[in-house]
Short mmCIF file of N, CA and C in Angstrom, two decimals:
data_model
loop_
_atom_site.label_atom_id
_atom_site.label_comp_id
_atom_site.label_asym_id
_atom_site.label_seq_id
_atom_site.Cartn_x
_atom_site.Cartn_y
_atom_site.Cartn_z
N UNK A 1 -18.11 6.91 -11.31
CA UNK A 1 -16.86 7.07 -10.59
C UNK A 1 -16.42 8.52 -10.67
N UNK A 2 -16.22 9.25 -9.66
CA UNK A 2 -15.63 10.60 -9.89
C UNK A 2 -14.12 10.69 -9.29
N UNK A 3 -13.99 10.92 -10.28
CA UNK A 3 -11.93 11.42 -9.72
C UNK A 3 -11.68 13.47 -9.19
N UNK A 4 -11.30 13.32 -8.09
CA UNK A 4 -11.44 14.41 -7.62
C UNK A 4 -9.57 15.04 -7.60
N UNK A 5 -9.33 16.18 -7.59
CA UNK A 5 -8.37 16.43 -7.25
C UNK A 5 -7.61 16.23 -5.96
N UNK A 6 -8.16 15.77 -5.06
CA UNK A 6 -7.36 15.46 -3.78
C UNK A 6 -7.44 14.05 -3.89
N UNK A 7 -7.78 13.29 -4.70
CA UNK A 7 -7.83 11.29 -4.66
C UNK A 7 -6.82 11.16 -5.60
N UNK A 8 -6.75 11.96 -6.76
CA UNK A 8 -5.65 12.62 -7.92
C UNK A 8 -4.55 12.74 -7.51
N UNK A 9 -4.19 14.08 -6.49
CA UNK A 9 -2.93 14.18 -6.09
C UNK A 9 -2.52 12.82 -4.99
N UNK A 10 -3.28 12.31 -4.38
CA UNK A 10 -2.76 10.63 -3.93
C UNK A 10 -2.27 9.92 -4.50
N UNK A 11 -2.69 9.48 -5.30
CA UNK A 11 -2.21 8.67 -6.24
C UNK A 11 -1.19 9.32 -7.10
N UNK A 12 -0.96 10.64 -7.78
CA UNK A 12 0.21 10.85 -8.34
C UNK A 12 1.25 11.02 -7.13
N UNK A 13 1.25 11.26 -6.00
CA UNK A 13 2.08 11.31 -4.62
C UNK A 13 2.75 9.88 -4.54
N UNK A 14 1.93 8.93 -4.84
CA UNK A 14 2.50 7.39 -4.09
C UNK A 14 2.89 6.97 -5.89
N UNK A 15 2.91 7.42 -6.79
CA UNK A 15 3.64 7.30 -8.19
C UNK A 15 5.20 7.64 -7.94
N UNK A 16 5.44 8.85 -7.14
CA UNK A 16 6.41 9.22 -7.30
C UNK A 16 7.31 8.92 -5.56
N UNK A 17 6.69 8.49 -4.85
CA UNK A 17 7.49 8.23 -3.33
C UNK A 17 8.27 7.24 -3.51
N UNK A 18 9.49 7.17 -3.04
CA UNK A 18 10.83 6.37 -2.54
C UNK A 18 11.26 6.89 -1.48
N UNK A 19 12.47 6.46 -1.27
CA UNK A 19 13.28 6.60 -0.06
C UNK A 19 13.50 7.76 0.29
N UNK A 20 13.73 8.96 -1.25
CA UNK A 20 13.85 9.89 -0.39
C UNK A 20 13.66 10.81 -0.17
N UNK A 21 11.85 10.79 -0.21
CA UNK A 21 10.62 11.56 -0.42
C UNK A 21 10.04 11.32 0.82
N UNK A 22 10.09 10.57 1.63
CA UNK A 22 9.23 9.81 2.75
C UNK A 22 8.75 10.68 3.84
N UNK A 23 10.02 11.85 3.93
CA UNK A 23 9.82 13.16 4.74
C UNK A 23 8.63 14.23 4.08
N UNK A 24 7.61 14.04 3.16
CA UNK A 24 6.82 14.59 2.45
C UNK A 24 5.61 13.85 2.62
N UNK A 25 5.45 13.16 3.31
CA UNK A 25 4.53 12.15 3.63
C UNK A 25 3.15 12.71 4.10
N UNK A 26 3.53 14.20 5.01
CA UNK A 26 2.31 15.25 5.42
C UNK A 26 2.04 16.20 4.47
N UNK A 27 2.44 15.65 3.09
CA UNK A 27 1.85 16.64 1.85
C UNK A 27 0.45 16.03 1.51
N UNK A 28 0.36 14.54 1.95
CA UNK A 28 -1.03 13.89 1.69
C UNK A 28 -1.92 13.23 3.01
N UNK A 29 -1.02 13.30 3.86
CA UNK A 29 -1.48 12.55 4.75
C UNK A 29 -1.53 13.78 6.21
N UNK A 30 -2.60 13.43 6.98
CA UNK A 30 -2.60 14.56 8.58
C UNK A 30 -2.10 14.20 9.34
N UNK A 31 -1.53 15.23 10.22
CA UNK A 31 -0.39 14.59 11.25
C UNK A 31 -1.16 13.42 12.39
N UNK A 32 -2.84 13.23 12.28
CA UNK A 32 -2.99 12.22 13.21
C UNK A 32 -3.46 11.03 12.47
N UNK A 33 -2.89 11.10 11.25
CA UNK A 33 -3.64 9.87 10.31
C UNK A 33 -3.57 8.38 10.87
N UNK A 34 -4.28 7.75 10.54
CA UNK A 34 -4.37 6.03 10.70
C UNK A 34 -4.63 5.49 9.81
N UNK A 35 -3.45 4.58 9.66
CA UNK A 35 -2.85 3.43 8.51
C UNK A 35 -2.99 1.88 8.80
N UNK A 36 -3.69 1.52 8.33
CA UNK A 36 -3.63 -0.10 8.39
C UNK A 36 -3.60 -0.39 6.99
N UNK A 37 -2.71 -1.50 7.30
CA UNK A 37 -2.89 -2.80 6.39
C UNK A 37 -2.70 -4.01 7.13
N UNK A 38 -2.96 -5.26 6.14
CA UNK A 38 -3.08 -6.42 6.53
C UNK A 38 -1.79 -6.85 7.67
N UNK A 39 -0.97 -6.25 7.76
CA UNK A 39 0.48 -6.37 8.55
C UNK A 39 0.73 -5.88 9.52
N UNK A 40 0.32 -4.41 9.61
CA UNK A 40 0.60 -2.84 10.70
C UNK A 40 -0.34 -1.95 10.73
N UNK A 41 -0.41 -1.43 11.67
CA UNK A 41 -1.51 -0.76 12.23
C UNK A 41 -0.19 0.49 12.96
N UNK A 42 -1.13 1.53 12.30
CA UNK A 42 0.20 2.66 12.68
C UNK A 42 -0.41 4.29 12.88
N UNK A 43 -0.07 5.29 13.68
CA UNK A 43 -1.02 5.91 14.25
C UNK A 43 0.08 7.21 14.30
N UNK A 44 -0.63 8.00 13.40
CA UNK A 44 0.41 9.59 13.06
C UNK A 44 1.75 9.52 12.97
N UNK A 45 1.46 10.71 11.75
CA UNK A 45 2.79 11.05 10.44
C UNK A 45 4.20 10.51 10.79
N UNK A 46 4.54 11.16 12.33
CA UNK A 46 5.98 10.72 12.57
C UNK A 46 6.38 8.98 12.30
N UNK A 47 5.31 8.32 12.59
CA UNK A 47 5.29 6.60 12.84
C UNK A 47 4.70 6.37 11.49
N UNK A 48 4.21 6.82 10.84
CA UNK A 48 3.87 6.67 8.50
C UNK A 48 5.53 6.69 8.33
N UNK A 49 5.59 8.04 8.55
CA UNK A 49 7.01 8.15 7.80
C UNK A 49 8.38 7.34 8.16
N UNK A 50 8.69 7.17 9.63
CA UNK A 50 9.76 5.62 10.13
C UNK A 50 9.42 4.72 8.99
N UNK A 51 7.92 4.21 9.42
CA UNK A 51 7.17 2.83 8.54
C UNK A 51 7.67 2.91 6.95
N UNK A 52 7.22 3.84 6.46
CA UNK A 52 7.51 4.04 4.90
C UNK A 52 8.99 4.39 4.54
N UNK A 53 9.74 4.91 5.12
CA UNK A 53 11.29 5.00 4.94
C UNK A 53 12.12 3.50 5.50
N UNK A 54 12.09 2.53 6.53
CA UNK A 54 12.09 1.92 6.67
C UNK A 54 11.90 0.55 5.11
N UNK A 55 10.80 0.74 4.76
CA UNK A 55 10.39 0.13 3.42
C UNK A 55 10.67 0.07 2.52
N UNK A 56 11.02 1.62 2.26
CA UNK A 56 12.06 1.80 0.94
C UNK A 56 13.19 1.37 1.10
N UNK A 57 13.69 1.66 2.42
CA UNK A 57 15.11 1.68 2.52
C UNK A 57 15.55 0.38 2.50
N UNK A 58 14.70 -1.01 2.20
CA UNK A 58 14.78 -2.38 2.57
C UNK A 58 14.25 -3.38 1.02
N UNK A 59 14.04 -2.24 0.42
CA UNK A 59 13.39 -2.83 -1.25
C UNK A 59 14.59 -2.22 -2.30
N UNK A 60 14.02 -2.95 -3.42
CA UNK A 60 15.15 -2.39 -4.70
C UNK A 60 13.58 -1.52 -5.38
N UNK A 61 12.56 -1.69 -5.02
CA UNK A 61 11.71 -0.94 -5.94
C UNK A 61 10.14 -0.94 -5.66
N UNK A 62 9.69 -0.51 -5.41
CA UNK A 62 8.46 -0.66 -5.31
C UNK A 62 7.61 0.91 -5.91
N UNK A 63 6.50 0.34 -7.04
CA UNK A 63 6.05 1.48 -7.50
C UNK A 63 4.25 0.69 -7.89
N UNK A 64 3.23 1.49 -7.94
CA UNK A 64 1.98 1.68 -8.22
C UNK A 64 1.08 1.65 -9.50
N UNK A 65 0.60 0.87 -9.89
CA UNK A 65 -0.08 1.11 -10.79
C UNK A 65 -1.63 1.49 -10.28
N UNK A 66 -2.41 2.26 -10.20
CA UNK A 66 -3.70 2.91 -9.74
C UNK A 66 -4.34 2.23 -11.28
N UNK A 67 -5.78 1.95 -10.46
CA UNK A 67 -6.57 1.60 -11.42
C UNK A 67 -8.37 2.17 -11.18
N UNK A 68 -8.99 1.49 -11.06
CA UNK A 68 -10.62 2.22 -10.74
C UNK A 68 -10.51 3.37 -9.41
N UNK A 69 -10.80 4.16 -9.38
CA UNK A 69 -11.27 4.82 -8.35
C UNK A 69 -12.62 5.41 -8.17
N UNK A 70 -13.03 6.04 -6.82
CA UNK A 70 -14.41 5.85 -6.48
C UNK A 70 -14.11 7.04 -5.42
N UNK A 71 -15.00 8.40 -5.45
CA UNK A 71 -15.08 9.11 -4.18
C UNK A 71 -16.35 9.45 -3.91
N UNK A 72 -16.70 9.28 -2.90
CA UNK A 72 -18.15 9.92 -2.37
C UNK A 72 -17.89 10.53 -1.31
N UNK A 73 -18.32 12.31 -1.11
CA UNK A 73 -18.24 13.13 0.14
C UNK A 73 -16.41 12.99 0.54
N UNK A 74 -16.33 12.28 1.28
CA UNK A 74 -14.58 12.45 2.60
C UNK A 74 -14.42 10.86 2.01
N UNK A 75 -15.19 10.13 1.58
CA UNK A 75 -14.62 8.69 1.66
C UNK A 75 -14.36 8.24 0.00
N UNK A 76 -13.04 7.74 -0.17
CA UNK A 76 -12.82 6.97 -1.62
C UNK A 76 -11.94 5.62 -1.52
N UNK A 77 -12.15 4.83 -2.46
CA UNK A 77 -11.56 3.84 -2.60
C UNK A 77 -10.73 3.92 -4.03
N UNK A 78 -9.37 3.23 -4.22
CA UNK A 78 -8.70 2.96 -5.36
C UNK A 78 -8.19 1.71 -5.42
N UNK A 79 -8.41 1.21 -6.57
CA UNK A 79 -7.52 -0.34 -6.52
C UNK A 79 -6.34 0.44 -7.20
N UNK A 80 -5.83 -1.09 -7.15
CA UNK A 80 -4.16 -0.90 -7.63
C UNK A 80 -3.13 -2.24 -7.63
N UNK A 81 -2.61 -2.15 -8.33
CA UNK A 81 -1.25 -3.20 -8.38
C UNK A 81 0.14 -2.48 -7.88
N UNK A 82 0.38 -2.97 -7.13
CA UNK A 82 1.74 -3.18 -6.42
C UNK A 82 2.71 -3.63 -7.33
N UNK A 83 3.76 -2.90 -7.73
CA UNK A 83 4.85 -3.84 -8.35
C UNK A 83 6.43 -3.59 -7.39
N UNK A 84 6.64 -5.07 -6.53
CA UNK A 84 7.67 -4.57 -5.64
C UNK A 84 8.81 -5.74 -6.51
N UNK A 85 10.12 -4.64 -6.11
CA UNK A 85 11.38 -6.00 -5.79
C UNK A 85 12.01 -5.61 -4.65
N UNK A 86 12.14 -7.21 -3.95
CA UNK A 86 12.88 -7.26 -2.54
C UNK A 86 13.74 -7.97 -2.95
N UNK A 87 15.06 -7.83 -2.39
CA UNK A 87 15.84 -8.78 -2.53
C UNK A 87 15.83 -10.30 -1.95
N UNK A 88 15.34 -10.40 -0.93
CA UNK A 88 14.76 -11.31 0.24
C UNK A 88 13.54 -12.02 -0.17
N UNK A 89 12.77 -11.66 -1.09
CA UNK A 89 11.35 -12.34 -1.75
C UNK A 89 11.49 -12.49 -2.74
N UNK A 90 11.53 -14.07 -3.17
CA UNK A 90 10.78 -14.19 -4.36
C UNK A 90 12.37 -14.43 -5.18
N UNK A 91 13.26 -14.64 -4.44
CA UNK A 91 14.74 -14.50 -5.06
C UNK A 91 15.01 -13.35 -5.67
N UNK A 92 14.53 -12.18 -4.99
CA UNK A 92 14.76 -10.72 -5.99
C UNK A 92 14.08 -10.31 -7.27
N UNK A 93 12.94 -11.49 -7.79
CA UNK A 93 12.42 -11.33 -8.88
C UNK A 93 11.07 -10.54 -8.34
N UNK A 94 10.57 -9.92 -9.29
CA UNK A 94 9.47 -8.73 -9.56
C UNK A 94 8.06 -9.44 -9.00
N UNK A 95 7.79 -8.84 -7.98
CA UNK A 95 6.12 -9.02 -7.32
C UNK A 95 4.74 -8.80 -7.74
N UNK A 96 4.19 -9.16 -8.10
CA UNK A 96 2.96 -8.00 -8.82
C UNK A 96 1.98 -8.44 -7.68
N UNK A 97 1.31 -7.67 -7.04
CA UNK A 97 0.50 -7.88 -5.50
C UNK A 97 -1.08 -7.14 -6.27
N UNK A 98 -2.38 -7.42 -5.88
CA UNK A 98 -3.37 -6.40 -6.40
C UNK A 98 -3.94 -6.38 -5.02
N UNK A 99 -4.56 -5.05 -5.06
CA UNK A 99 -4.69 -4.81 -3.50
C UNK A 99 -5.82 -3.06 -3.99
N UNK A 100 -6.81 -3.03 -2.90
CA UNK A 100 -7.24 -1.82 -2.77
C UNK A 100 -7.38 -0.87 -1.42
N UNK A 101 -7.29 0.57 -1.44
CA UNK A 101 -7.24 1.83 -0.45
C UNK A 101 -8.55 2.12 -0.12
N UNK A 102 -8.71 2.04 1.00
CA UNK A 102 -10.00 2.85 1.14
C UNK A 102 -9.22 4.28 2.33
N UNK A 103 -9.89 5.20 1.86
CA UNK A 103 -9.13 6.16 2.38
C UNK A 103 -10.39 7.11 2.83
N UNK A 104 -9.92 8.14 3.99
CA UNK A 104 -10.92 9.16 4.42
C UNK A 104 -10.17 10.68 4.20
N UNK A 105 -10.74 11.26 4.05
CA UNK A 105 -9.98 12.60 3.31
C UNK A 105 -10.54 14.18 4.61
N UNK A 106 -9.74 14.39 5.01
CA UNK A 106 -10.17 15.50 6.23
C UNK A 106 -10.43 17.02 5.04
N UNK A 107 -11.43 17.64 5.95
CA UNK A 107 -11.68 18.64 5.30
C UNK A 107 -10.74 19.62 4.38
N UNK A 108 -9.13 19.79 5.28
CA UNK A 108 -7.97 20.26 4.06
C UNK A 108 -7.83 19.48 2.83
N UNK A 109 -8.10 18.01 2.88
CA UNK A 109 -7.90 17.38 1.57
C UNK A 109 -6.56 16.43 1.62
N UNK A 110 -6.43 16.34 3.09
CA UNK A 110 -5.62 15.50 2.99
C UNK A 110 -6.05 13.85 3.13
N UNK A 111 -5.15 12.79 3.77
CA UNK A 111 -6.47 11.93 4.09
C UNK A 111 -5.79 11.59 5.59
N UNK A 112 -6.75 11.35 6.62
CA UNK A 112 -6.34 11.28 7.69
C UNK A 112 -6.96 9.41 7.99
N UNK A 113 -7.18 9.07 7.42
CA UNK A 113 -7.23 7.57 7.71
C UNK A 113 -6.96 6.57 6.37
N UNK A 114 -6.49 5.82 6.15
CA UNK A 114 -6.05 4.60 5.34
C UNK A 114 -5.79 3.74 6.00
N UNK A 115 -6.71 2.60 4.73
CA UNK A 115 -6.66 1.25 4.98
C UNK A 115 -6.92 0.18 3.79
N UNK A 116 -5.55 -0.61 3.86
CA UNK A 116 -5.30 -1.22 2.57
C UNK A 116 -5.62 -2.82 2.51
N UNK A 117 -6.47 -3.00 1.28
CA UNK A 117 -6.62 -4.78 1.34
C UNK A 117 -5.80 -4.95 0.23
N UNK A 118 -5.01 -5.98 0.55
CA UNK A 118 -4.23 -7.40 -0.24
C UNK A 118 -4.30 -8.84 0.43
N UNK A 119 -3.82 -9.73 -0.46
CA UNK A 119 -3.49 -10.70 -0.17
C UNK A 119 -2.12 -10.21 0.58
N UNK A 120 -2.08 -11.02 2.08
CA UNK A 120 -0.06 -10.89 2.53
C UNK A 120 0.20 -11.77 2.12
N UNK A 121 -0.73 -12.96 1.63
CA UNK A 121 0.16 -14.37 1.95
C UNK A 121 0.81 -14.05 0.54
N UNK A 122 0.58 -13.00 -0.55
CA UNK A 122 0.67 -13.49 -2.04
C UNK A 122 1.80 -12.14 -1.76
N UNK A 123 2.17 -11.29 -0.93
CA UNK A 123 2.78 -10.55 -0.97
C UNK A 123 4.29 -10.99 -0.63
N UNK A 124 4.00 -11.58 1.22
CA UNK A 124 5.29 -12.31 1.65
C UNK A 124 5.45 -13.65 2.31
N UNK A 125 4.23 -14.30 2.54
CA UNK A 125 4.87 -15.94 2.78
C UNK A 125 4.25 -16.54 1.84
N UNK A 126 4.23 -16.67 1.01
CA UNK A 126 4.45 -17.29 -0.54
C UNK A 126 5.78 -17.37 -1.14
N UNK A 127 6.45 -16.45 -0.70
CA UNK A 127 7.35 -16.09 -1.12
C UNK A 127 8.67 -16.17 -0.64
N UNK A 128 8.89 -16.77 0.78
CA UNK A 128 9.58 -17.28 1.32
C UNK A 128 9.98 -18.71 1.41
N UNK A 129 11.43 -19.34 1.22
CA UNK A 129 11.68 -20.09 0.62
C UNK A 129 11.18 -21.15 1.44
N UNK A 130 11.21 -21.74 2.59
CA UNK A 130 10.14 -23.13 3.13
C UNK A 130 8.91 -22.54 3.08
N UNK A 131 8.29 -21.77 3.52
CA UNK A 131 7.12 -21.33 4.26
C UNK A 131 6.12 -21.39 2.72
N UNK A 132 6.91 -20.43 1.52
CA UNK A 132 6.05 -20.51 0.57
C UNK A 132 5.40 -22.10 -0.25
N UNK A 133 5.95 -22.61 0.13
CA UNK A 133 5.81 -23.84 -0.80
C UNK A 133 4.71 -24.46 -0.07
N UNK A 134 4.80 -24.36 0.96
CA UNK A 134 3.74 -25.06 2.09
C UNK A 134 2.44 -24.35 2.03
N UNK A 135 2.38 -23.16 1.49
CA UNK A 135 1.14 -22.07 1.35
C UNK A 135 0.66 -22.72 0.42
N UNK A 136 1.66 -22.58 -1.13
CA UNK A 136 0.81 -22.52 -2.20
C UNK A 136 0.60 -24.14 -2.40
N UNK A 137 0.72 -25.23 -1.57
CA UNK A 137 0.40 -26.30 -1.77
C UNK A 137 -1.18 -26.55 -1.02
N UNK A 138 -1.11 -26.04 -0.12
CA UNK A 138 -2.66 -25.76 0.98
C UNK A 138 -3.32 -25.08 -0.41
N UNK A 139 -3.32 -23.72 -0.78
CA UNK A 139 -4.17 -23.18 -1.58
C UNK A 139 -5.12 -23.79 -2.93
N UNK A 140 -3.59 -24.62 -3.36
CA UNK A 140 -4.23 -25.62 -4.65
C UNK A 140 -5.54 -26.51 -4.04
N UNK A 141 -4.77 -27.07 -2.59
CA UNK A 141 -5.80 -28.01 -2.42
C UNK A 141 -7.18 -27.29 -1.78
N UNK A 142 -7.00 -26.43 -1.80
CA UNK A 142 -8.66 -25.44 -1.45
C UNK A 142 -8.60 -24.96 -2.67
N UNK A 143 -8.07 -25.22 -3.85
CA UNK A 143 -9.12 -25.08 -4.94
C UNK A 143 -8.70 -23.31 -5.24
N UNK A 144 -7.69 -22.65 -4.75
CA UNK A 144 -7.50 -21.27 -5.20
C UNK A 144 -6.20 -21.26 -6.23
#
């Protein structure tokens, strides 16, 4: 596994982002980057940063725990745990989500493409008060 200084400063970047950092968003990311996750699909900085201020501005907390990482050439992957509180999920109690980045890194070192795997259902309809109960009753009975 090699940890490089530009997969480094990512991850200490999304350690320290909230609400009202979000305008700093092209300190890691290129103005034509592409973001997916399991939810949104979102296409340069101006539309990251709405998306991610938007997010904060709608949580009591959400912060990162980084765990294995992996870079080869422009391409790396990092897992990680998610630790969110919404007020709206989960009755406001603490989320723990595990989920990994695969990211592409443009020649400045920024990364101009991301794309994140999690579970959503374990993120937000689990977690909603009819909808979740009906999930995690299907899941038992498939045995997860």
């Amino acid at each position: 596994m090699q940890r490089t200084p530009d997969l480094e400063a990512f991850c200490a970047f999304f350690n320290k982002l909230d609400k009202t950092c979000t305008d700093r968003l092209g300190e890691v990311y290129t103005a034509e980057v592409s973001f997916t996750d399991p939810l949104h699909h979102i296409e340069g900085i101006e539309a990251l940063e709405g998306y991610f201020q938007n997010l904060y501005d709608n949580v009591t907390s959400c912060r990162f725990t980084f765990h294995e990482r992996c870079r080869q050439g422009d391409r790396a992957f990092v897992t990680w745990t998610m630790h969110l509180v919404h007020p709206r999920l989960d009755g406001g109690r603490g989320i723990e989500v595990e989920g990994c980045s695969q990211l592409r890194f443009a020649p400045d070192g920024r990364v101009d493409r991301h794309r994140d795997y999690f579970d959503a259902g374990a993120l937000l309809y689990e977690r909603l008060p009819l909808l979740g109960g009906v999930i995690r009753r299907v899941k038992r009975q498939l045995g997860h």
